PDB file of C-alpha atoms and ligand atoms in Angstrom:
ATOM      1  CA  UNK M  54     116.015  72.363 177.529  1.00  0.00           C
ATOM      2  CA  UNK M  55     113.880  75.439 175.946  1.00  0.00           C
ATOM      3  CA  UNK M  56     110.806  73.629 176.008  1.00  0.00           C
ATOM      4  CA  UNK M  57     109.254  73.706 179.322  1.00  0.00           C
ATOM      5  CA  UNK M  58     109.210  76.660 180.959  1.00  0.00           C
ATOM      6  CA  UNK M  59     112.310  76.637 182.937  1.00  0.00           C
ATOM      7  CA  UNK M  60     111.909  79.190 185.320  1.00  0.00           C
ATOM      8  CA  UNK M  61     109.052  79.288 186.793  1.00  0.00           C
ATOM      9  CA  UNK M  62     109.737  75.305 187.295  1.00  0.00           C
ATOM     10  CA  UNK M  63     113.682  75.231 187.178  1.00  0.00           C
ATOM     11  CA  UNK M  64     113.618  71.088 186.751  1.00  0.00           C
ATOM     12  CA  UNK M  65     117.460  71.438 185.577  1.00  0.00           C
ATOM     13  CA  UNK M  66     118.193  73.953 188.700  1.00  0.00           C
ATOM     14  CA  UNK M  67     118.476  70.280 190.987  1.00  0.00           C
ATOM     15  CA  UNK M  68     119.998  72.073 193.887  1.00  0.00           C
ATOM     16  CA  UNK M  69     118.145  75.385 193.380  1.00  0.00           C
ATOM     17  CA  UNK M  70     116.216  76.491 196.731  1.00  0.00           C
ATOM     18  CA  UNK M  71     113.880  77.269 193.704  1.00  0.00           C
ATOM     19  CA  UNK M  72     113.580  73.409 192.667  1.00  0.00           C
ATOM     20  CA  UNK M  73     112.682  72.754 196.409  1.00  0.00           C
ATOM     21  CA  UNK M  74     110.323  75.021 196.985  1.00  0.00           C
ATOM     22  CA  UNK M  75     108.132  73.449 193.782  1.00  0.00           C
ATOM     23  CA  UNK M  76     108.961  69.996 195.327  1.00  0.00           C
ATOM     24  CA  UNK M  77     107.555  70.469 198.312  1.00  0.00           C
ATOM     25  CA  UNK M  78     104.626  72.324 196.722  1.00  0.00           C
ATOM     26  CA  UNK M  79     104.089  69.521 194.320  1.00  0.00           C
ATOM     27  CA  UNK M  80     104.060  67.060 197.279  1.00  0.00           C
ATOM     28  CA  UNK M  81     101.431  68.810 199.415  1.00  0.00           C
ATOM     29  CA  UNK M  82      99.161  69.421 196.821  1.00  0.00           C
ATOM     30  CA  UNK M  83      99.317  65.787 196.057  1.00  0.00           C
ATOM     31  CA  UNK M  84      99.472  64.834 199.855  1.00  0.00           C
ATOM     32  CA  UNK M  85      95.910  67.010 199.395  1.00  0.00           C
ATOM     33  CA  UNK M  86      94.918  66.018 196.563  1.00  0.00           C
ATOM     34  CA  UNK M  87      95.897  63.126 194.647  1.00  0.00           C
ATOM     35  CA  UNK M  88      97.008  64.958 192.120  1.00  0.00           C
ATOM     36  CA  UNK M  89      99.636  67.829 191.257  1.00  0.00           C
ATOM     37  CA  UNK M  90      99.296  70.374 188.230  1.00  0.00           C
ATOM     38  CA  UNK M  91     101.880  72.887 186.589  1.00  0.00           C
ATOM     39  CA  UNK M  92      99.665  75.643 184.364  1.00  0.00           C
ATOM     40  CA  UNK M  93     102.180  76.348 181.071  1.00  0.00           C
ATOM     41  CA  UNK M  94     104.688  73.904 182.016  1.00  0.00           C
ATOM     42  CA  UNK M  95     105.082  73.849 178.243  1.00  0.00           C
ATOM     43  CA  UNK M  96     106.011  76.569 176.076  1.00  0.00           C
ATOM     44  CA  UNK M  97     103.464  78.400 173.532  1.00  0.00           C
ATOM     45  CA  UNK M  98     105.927  77.907 171.042  1.00  0.00           C
ATOM     46  CA  UNK M  99     106.982  74.143 171.840  1.00  0.00           C
ATOM     47  CA  UNK M 100     102.966  73.708 172.967  1.00  0.00           C
ATOM     48  CA  UNK M 101     102.272  74.880 169.135  1.00  0.00           C
ATOM     49  CA  UNK M 102     105.046  73.506 167.623  1.00  0.00           C
ATOM     50  CA  UNK M 103     103.684  69.870 168.727  1.00  0.00           C
ATOM     51  CA  UNK M 104     100.144  70.144 167.772  1.00  0.00           C
ATOM     52  CA  UNK M 105     102.353  71.273 164.091  1.00  0.00           C
ATOM     53  CA  UNK M 106     103.560  67.694 164.065  1.00  0.00           C
ATOM     54  CA  UNK M 107     100.877  65.094 166.068  1.00  0.00           C
ATOM     55  CA  UNK M 108      98.184  65.843 163.827  1.00  0.00           C
ATOM     56  CA  UNK M 109      98.706  64.762 160.846  1.00  0.00           C
ATOM     57  CA  UNK M 110      99.761  62.287 162.730  1.00  0.00           C
ATOM     58  CA  UNK M 111      96.834  61.429 164.132  1.00  0.00           C
ATOM     59  CA  UNK M 112      94.854  62.063 161.228  1.00  0.00           C
ATOM     60  CA  UNK M 113      97.159  59.127 159.366  1.00  0.00           C
ATOM     61  CA  UNK M 114      98.023  56.483 162.021  1.00  0.00           C
ATOM     62  CA  UNK M 115      96.274  56.771 165.177  1.00  0.00           C
ATOM     63  CA  UNK M 116      95.929  52.797 166.173  1.00  0.00           C
ATOM     64  CA  UNK M 117      91.646  52.928 167.163  1.00  0.00           C
ATOM     65  CA  UNK M 118      91.111  52.440 170.644  1.00  0.00           C
ATOM     66  CA  UNK M 119      87.720  51.014 170.956  1.00  0.00           C
ATOM     67  CA  UNK M 120      86.811  48.523 173.550  1.00  0.00           C
ATOM     68  CA  UNK M 121      84.571  47.501 175.838  1.00  0.00           C
ATOM     69  CA  UNK M 122      85.600  47.200 179.505  1.00  0.00           C
ATOM     70  CA  UNK M 123      84.835  47.035 183.113  1.00  0.00           C
ATOM     71  CA  UNK M 124      87.055  49.424 185.757  1.00  0.00           C
ATOM     72  CA  UNK M 125      89.401  46.814 185.918  1.00  0.00           C
ATOM     73  CA  UNK M 126      90.082  46.616 182.877  1.00  0.00           C
ATOM     74  CA  UNK M 127      90.482  42.060 183.607  1.00  0.00           C
ATOM     75  CA  UNK M 128      87.968  40.133 181.893  1.00  0.00           C
ATOM     76  CA  UNK M 129      87.283  38.044 185.271  1.00  0.00           C
ATOM     77  CA  UNK M 130      88.293  39.364 189.205  1.00  0.00           C
ATOM     78  CA  UNK M 131      88.083  36.566 191.825  1.00  0.00           C
ATOM     79  CA  UNK M 132      85.735  36.201 193.893  1.00  0.00           C
ATOM     80  CA  UNK M 133      83.400  38.849 192.171  1.00  0.00           C
ATOM     81  CA  UNK M 134      80.496  37.149 190.117  1.00  0.00           C
ATOM     82  CA  UNK M 135      80.391  37.480 186.146  1.00  0.00           C
ATOM     83  CA  UNK M 136      77.463  39.849 186.633  1.00  0.00           C
ATOM     84  CA  UNK M 137      78.262  41.374 190.045  1.00  0.00           C
ATOM     85  CA  UNK M 138      77.527  45.789 189.617  1.00  0.00           C
ATOM     86  CA  UNK M 139      80.934  46.408 189.802  1.00  0.00           C
ATOM     87  CA  UNK M 140      81.865  45.158 186.619  1.00  0.00           C
ATOM     88  CA  UNK M 141      79.557  46.800 185.049  1.00  0.00           C
ATOM     89  CA  UNK M 142      80.842  46.587 180.885  1.00  0.00           C
ATOM     90  CA  UNK M 143      80.979  50.890 179.564  1.00  0.00           C
ATOM     91  CA  UNK M 144      83.273  51.605 176.197  1.00  0.00           C
ATOM     92  CA  UNK M 145      86.614  53.445 176.161  1.00  0.00           C
ATOM     93  CA  UNK M 146      87.257  55.152 172.058  1.00  0.00           C
ATOM     94  CA  UNK M 147      90.618  56.359 171.584  1.00  0.00           C
ATOM     95  CA  UNK M 148      92.992  56.935 169.001  1.00  0.00           C
ATOM     96  CA  UNK M 149      96.242  56.462 169.540  1.00  0.00           C
ATOM     97  CA  UNK M 150      99.992  57.783 168.651  1.00  0.00           C
ATOM     98  CA  UNK M 151     103.068  56.234 170.850  1.00  0.00           C
ATOM     99  CA  UNK M 152     106.546  57.723 170.780  1.00  0.00           C
ATOM    100  CA  UNK M 153     107.718  55.591 168.108  1.00  0.00           C
ATOM    101  CA  UNK M 154     105.582  57.734 165.899  1.00  0.00           C
ATOM    102  CA  UNK M 155     107.240  61.257 167.263  1.00  0.00           C
ATOM    103  CA  UNK M 156     110.566  61.033 167.849  1.00  0.00           C
ATOM    104  CA  UNK M 157     111.478  63.927 166.788  1.00  0.00           C
ATOM    105  CA  UNK M 158     108.984  65.580 169.190  1.00  0.00           C
ATOM    106  CA  UNK M 159     109.166  67.663 172.369  1.00  0.00           C
ATOM    107  CA  UNK M 160     106.877  64.523 173.763  1.00  0.00           C
ATOM    108  CA  UNK M 161     109.452  62.233 173.684  1.00  0.00           C
ATOM    109  CA  UNK M 162     112.653  65.063 174.607  1.00  0.00           C
ATOM    110  CA  UNK M 163     110.538  65.081 177.861  1.00  0.00           C
ATOM    111  CA  UNK M 164     110.000  61.987 178.463  1.00  0.00           C
ATOM    112  CA  UNK M 165     114.014  60.843 177.412  1.00  0.00           C
ATOM    113  CA  UNK M 166     115.244  63.720 179.331  1.00  0.00           C
ATOM    114  CA  UNK M 167     116.725  62.210 183.156  1.00  0.00           C
ATOM    115  CA  UNK M 168     115.643  65.761 184.632  1.00  0.00           C
ATOM    116  CA  UNK M 169     111.872  65.273 184.591  1.00  0.00           C
ATOM    117  CA  UNK M 170     112.455  62.058 185.757  1.00  0.00           C
ATOM    118  CA  UNK M 171     114.357  62.558 188.322  1.00  0.00           C
ATOM    119  CA  UNK M 172     111.894  65.865 189.130  1.00  0.00           C
ATOM    120  CA  UNK M 173     109.031  63.102 189.497  1.00  0.00           C
ATOM    121  CA  UNK M 174     111.490  61.327 191.919  1.00  0.00           C
ATOM    122  CA  UNK M 175     112.147  63.680 193.970  1.00  0.00           C
ATOM    123  CA  UNK M 176     107.753  64.176 194.765  1.00  0.00           C
ATOM    124  CA  UNK M 177     107.419  60.770 195.451  1.00  0.00           C
ATOM    125  CA  UNK M 178     110.071  60.359 197.394  1.00  0.00           C
ATOM    126  CA  UNK M 179     111.824  58.296 195.248  1.00  0.00           C
ATOM    127  CA  UNK M 180     115.115  57.130 195.201  1.00  0.00           C
ATOM    128  CA  UNK M 181     114.617  57.063 191.388  1.00  0.00           C
ATOM    129  CA  UNK M 182     111.868  56.908 188.290  1.00  0.00           C
ATOM    130  CA  UNK M 183     112.400  55.473 184.882  1.00  0.00           C
ATOM    131  CA  UNK M 184     111.502  55.612 181.007  1.00  0.00           C
ATOM    132  CA  UNK M 185     109.867  52.547 180.312  1.00  0.00           C
ATOM    133  CA  UNK M 186     111.891  49.852 177.409  1.00  0.00           C
ATOM    134  CA  UNK M 187     109.177  50.440 175.973  1.00  0.00           C
ATOM    135  CA  UNK M 188     108.856  52.656 172.383  1.00  0.00           C
ATOM    136  CA  UNK M 189     105.186  52.113 171.927  1.00  0.00           C
ATOM    137  CA  UNK M 190     103.543  51.649 175.601  1.00  0.00           C
ATOM    138  CA  UNK M 191     105.988  54.157 177.299  1.00  0.00           C
ATOM    139  CA  UNK M 192     104.917  57.528 175.297  1.00  0.00           C
ATOM    140  CA  UNK M 193     101.744  58.122 174.143  1.00  0.00           C
ATOM    141  CA  UNK M 194      99.103  60.817 172.513  1.00  0.00           C
ATOM    142  CA  UNK M 195      95.928  59.614 172.964  1.00  0.00           C
ATOM    143  CA  UNK M 196      92.964  61.754 170.839  1.00  0.00           C
ATOM    144  CA  UNK M 197      89.100  62.314 172.213  1.00  0.00           C
ATOM    145  CA  UNK M 198      86.597  63.351 169.613  1.00  0.00           C
ATOM    146  CA  UNK M 199      83.457  63.779 169.344  1.00  0.00           C
ATOM    147  CA  UNK M 200      81.285  61.748 171.455  1.00  0.00           C
ATOM    148  CA  UNK M 201      85.088  59.602 171.940  1.00  0.00           C
ATOM    149  CA  UNK M 202      85.501  58.724 176.440  1.00  0.00           C
ATOM    150  CA  UNK M 203      87.902  57.170 178.281  1.00  0.00           C
ATOM    151  CA  UNK M 204      86.322  55.472 180.574  1.00  0.00           C
ATOM    152  CA  UNK M 205      85.819  54.561 184.373  1.00  0.00           C
ATOM    153  CA  UNK M 206      89.179  53.037 185.534  1.00  0.00           C
ATOM    154  CA  UNK M 207      92.289  51.657 188.156  1.00  0.00           C
ATOM    155  CA  UNK M 208      95.304  52.562 186.005  1.00  0.00           C
ATOM    156  CA  UNK M 209      97.734  49.654 186.597  1.00  0.00           C
ATOM    157  CA  UNK M 210     100.796  52.335 187.625  1.00  0.00           C
ATOM    158  CA  UNK M 211     100.797  54.009 190.700  1.00  0.00           C
ATOM    159  CA  UNK M 212     100.572  57.270 189.247  1.00  0.00           C
ATOM    160  CA  UNK M 213     100.405  58.720 185.775  1.00  0.00           C
ATOM    161  CA  UNK M 214     101.589  61.610 183.834  1.00  0.00           C
ATOM    162  CA  UNK M 215     100.244  63.687 181.383  1.00  0.00           C
ATOM    163  CA  UNK M 216     100.349  66.608 179.401  1.00  0.00           C
ATOM    164  CA  UNK M 217      97.238  68.303 177.816  1.00  0.00           C
ATOM    165  CA  UNK M 218      98.423  69.466 174.328  1.00  0.00           C
ATOM    166  CA  UNK M 219      94.694  70.324 173.134  1.00  0.00           C
ATOM    167  CA  UNK M 220      91.177  71.188 175.394  1.00  0.00           C
ATOM    168  CA  UNK M 221      88.102  70.608 173.692  1.00  0.00           C
ATOM    169  CA  UNK M 222      85.145  72.737 173.713  1.00  0.00           C
ATOM    170  CA  UNK M 223      82.309  71.557 175.479  1.00  0.00           C
ATOM    171  CA  UNK M 224      83.047  67.792 177.657  1.00  0.00           C
ATOM    172  CA  UNK M 225      86.421  66.042 177.631  1.00  0.00           C
ATOM    173  CA  UNK M 226      86.494  66.425 181.414  1.00  0.00           C
ATOM    174  CA  UNK M 227      88.840  64.508 183.596  1.00  0.00           C
ATOM    175  CA  UNK M 228      87.072  63.364 186.715  1.00  0.00           C
ATOM    176  CA  UNK M 229      87.592  61.096 189.609  1.00  0.00           C
ATOM    177  CA  UNK M 230      86.688  59.607 192.705  1.00  0.00           C
ATOM    178  CA  UNK M 231      89.837  59.285 194.936  1.00  0.00           C
ATOM    179  CA  UNK M 232      90.549  56.267 196.936  1.00  0.00           C
ATOM    180  CA  UNK M 233      87.523  54.469 196.501  1.00  0.00           C
ATOM    181  CA  UNK M 234      89.354  51.718 197.207  1.00  0.00           C
ATOM    182  CA  UNK M 235      92.364  50.678 198.981  1.00  0.00           C
ATOM    183  CA  UNK M 236      95.435  48.513 198.657  1.00  0.00           C
ATOM    184  CA  UNK M 237      93.150  45.809 201.191  1.00  0.00           C
ATOM    185  CA  UNK M 238      89.764  46.897 200.663  1.00  0.00           C
ATOM    186  CA  UNK M 239      88.640  46.158 197.022  1.00  0.00           C
ATOM    187  CA  UNK M 240      85.182  48.446 198.101  1.00  0.00           C
ATOM    188  CA  UNK M 241      83.102  46.384 195.761  1.00  0.00           C
ATOM    189  CA  UNK M 242      79.884  48.177 196.138  1.00  0.00           C
ATOM    190  CA  UNK M 243      81.480  51.160 196.311  1.00  0.00           C
ATOM    191  CA  UNK M 244      83.014  51.042 192.874  1.00  0.00           C
ATOM    192  CA  UNK M 245      79.429  49.723 192.278  1.00  0.00           C
ATOM    193  CA  UNK M 246      77.240  53.068 193.387  1.00  0.00           C
ATOM    194  CA  UNK M 247      80.070  54.823 191.701  1.00  0.00           C
ATOM    195  CA  UNK M 248      78.648  53.183 188.171  1.00  0.00           C
ATOM    196  CA  UNK M 249      75.504  53.608 188.901  1.00  0.00           C
ATOM    197  CA  UNK M 250      75.943  57.587 189.556  1.00  0.00           C
ATOM    198  CA  UNK M 251      75.348  57.253 193.502  1.00  0.00           C
ATOM    199  CA  UNK M 252      78.872  59.478 194.103  1.00  0.00           C
ATOM    200  CA  UNK M 253      80.042  62.545 194.076  1.00  0.00           C
ATOM    201  CA  UNK M 254      82.604  62.979 192.031  1.00  0.00           C
ATOM    202  CA  UNK M 255      85.600  65.728 191.330  1.00  0.00           C
ATOM    203  CA  UNK M 256      86.485  67.174 187.694  1.00  0.00           C
ATOM    204  CA  UNK M 257      89.385  68.656 187.447  1.00  0.00           C
ATOM    205  CA  UNK M 258      89.925  71.932 185.355  1.00  0.00           C
ATOM    206  CA  UNK M 259      92.558  71.685 183.155  1.00  0.00           C
ATOM    207  CA  UNK M 260      93.939  74.195 179.831  1.00  0.00           C
ATOM    208  CA  UNK M 261      96.128  73.402 176.898  1.00  0.00           C
ATOM    209  CA  UNK M 262     100.330  72.489 178.214  1.00  0.00           C
ATOM    210  CA  UNK M 263      99.594  72.023 181.736  1.00  0.00           C
ATOM    211  CA  UNK M 264     101.286  68.752 183.257  1.00  0.00           C
ATOM    212  CA  UNK M 265      99.367  66.546 185.757  1.00  0.00           C
ATOM    213  CA  UNK M 266     101.033  64.478 187.819  1.00  0.00           C
ATOM    214  CA  UNK M 267      97.876  62.026 189.745  1.00  0.00           C
ATOM    215  CA  UNK M 268      98.048  59.140 191.691  1.00  0.00           C
ATOM    216  CA  UNK M 269      95.261  56.668 189.800  1.00  0.00           C
ATOM    217  CA  UNK M 270      95.957  53.168 190.900  1.00  0.00           C
ATOM    218  CA  UNK M 271      93.369  53.137 193.380  1.00  0.00           C
ATOM    219  CA  UNK M 272      91.313  56.669 192.460  1.00  0.00           C
ATOM    220  CA  UNK M 273      88.364  55.918 190.289  1.00  0.00           C
ATOM    221  CA  UNK M 274      88.666  58.519 187.169  1.00  0.00           C
ATOM    222  CA  UNK M 275      87.581  58.975 183.566  1.00  0.00           C
ATOM    223  CA  UNK M 276      87.312  61.106 180.852  1.00  0.00           C
ATOM    224  CA  UNK M 277      83.880  62.725 180.329  1.00  0.00           C
ATOM    225  CA  UNK M 278      82.558  62.192 176.396  1.00  0.00           C
ATOM    226  CA  UNK M 279      84.280  65.329 173.830  1.00  0.00           C
ATOM    227  CA  UNK M 280      81.649  66.573 172.714  1.00  0.00           C
ATOM    228  CA  UNK M 281      81.421  69.443 169.269  1.00  0.00           C
ATOM    229  CA  UNK M 282      84.656  69.778 166.371  1.00  0.00           C
ATOM    230  CA  UNK M 283      87.749  70.259 169.065  1.00  0.00           C
ATOM    231  CA  UNK M 284      89.297  67.105 169.888  1.00  0.00           C
ATOM    232  CA  UNK M 285      91.254  66.770 173.385  1.00  0.00           C
ATOM    233  CA  UNK M 286      94.618  65.673 172.925  1.00  0.00           C
ATOM    234  CA  UNK M 287      96.629  64.215 175.781  1.00  0.00           C
ATOM    235  CA  UNK M 288     100.034  63.001 176.301  1.00  0.00           C
ATOM    236  CA  UNK M 289     100.591  60.540 178.682  1.00  0.00           C
ATOM    237  CA  UNK M 290     103.503  59.437 179.798  1.00  0.00           C
ATOM    238  CA  UNK M 291     104.987  56.617 181.975  1.00  0.00           C
ATOM    239  CA  UNK M 292     107.684  55.633 184.533  1.00  0.00           C
ATOM    240  CA  UNK M 293     108.751  53.052 186.727  1.00  0.00           C
ATOM    241  CA  UNK M 294     110.789  52.392 190.153  1.00  0.00           C
ATOM    242  CA  UNK M 295     113.330  50.185 187.896  1.00  0.00           C
ATOM    243  CA  UNK M 296     114.186  50.339 184.011  1.00  0.00           C
ATOM    244  CA  UNK M 297     113.874  47.770 181.902  1.00  0.00           C
ATOM    245  CA  UNK M 298     110.065  47.511 182.234  1.00  0.00           C
ATOM    246  CA  UNK M 299     107.993  46.343 178.483  1.00  0.00           C
ATOM    247  CA  UNK M 300     104.363  45.860 177.967  1.00  0.00           C
ATOM    248  CA  UNK M 301     103.382  42.204 176.856  1.00  0.00           C
ATOM    249  CA  UNK M 302     102.300  40.905 173.703  1.00  0.00           C
ATOM    250  CA  UNK M 303      98.576  40.586 174.842  1.00  0.00           C
ATOM    251  CA  UNK M 304      98.710  44.448 176.354  1.00  0.00           C
ATOM    252  CA  UNK M 305     100.521  46.174 173.012  1.00  0.00           C
ATOM    253  CA  UNK M 306      97.571  44.307 170.786  1.00  0.00           C
ATOM    254  CA  UNK M 307      95.162  45.595 173.254  1.00  0.00           C
ATOM    255  CA  UNK M 308      96.029  49.558 173.565  1.00  0.00           C
ATOM    256  CA  UNK M 309      97.929  49.573 170.442  1.00  0.00           C
ATOM    257  CA  UNK M 310      97.572  46.976 167.623  1.00  0.00           C
ATOM    258  CA  UNK M 311     100.330  46.079 167.069  1.00  0.00           C
ATOM    259  CA  UNK M 312     103.872  44.937 168.939  1.00  0.00           C
ATOM    260  CA  UNK M 313     106.772  45.830 167.693  1.00  0.00           C
ATOM    261  CA  UNK M 314     107.894  49.335 166.526  1.00  0.00           C
TER     262      UNK M 314
HETATM  263 FE1  LIG L1013      94.292  56.662 184.304  1.00  0.00          FE
END
């Protein structure tokens, strides 16, 4: 695997002491911050090649994902009045391409590399993690142009793996508020306070080439609006505890505007 820096990040040597040390470091960061970053995970040459490959696809074939949504990405929440401030609507806009459109890229190579899924499983202390059986939803590249943003939300999956390919010159920052809710307590008043700008949040600075793993199921997060001519380009890789996961038809249409590769 020559696209990632295996000297610093020896994912190809899972029996080595340096691999164990890396896993332990990631686990410590994850427990402390709810995320970990591996800077320069993608080699500079692979980053360059990837951008050259994906940019024309983004410009000509991307699905424009434009929608108004609440923090739950759901139309209604049982037990919550439709006018509750926790359901405040915001807009998300980006340009999305999928694994099936960039099959020869470093993104799909990494997504399909069993050692990468094993590494994530080791960090998460799971018996295994598996790529989706879904060539549309499994691996995406999301691009945010001037004024575009991914608004406040909680994730459907327990954690999300991203690889930043291009950082914008201004805006487009990853912002979060950790553990805003728990599995037992939806904390609707806290959600409402966040949406009203009344809570203190954290910004996670990121450079292109950085791998980020983030526990987003109970941590509210967003990408702030990009400002300027350099779009934010970010790859998102989704793994699950079991093989065979697919999006539903409704999810495919909502996020990608199509249902077949
Ligand atoms: Fe998310």
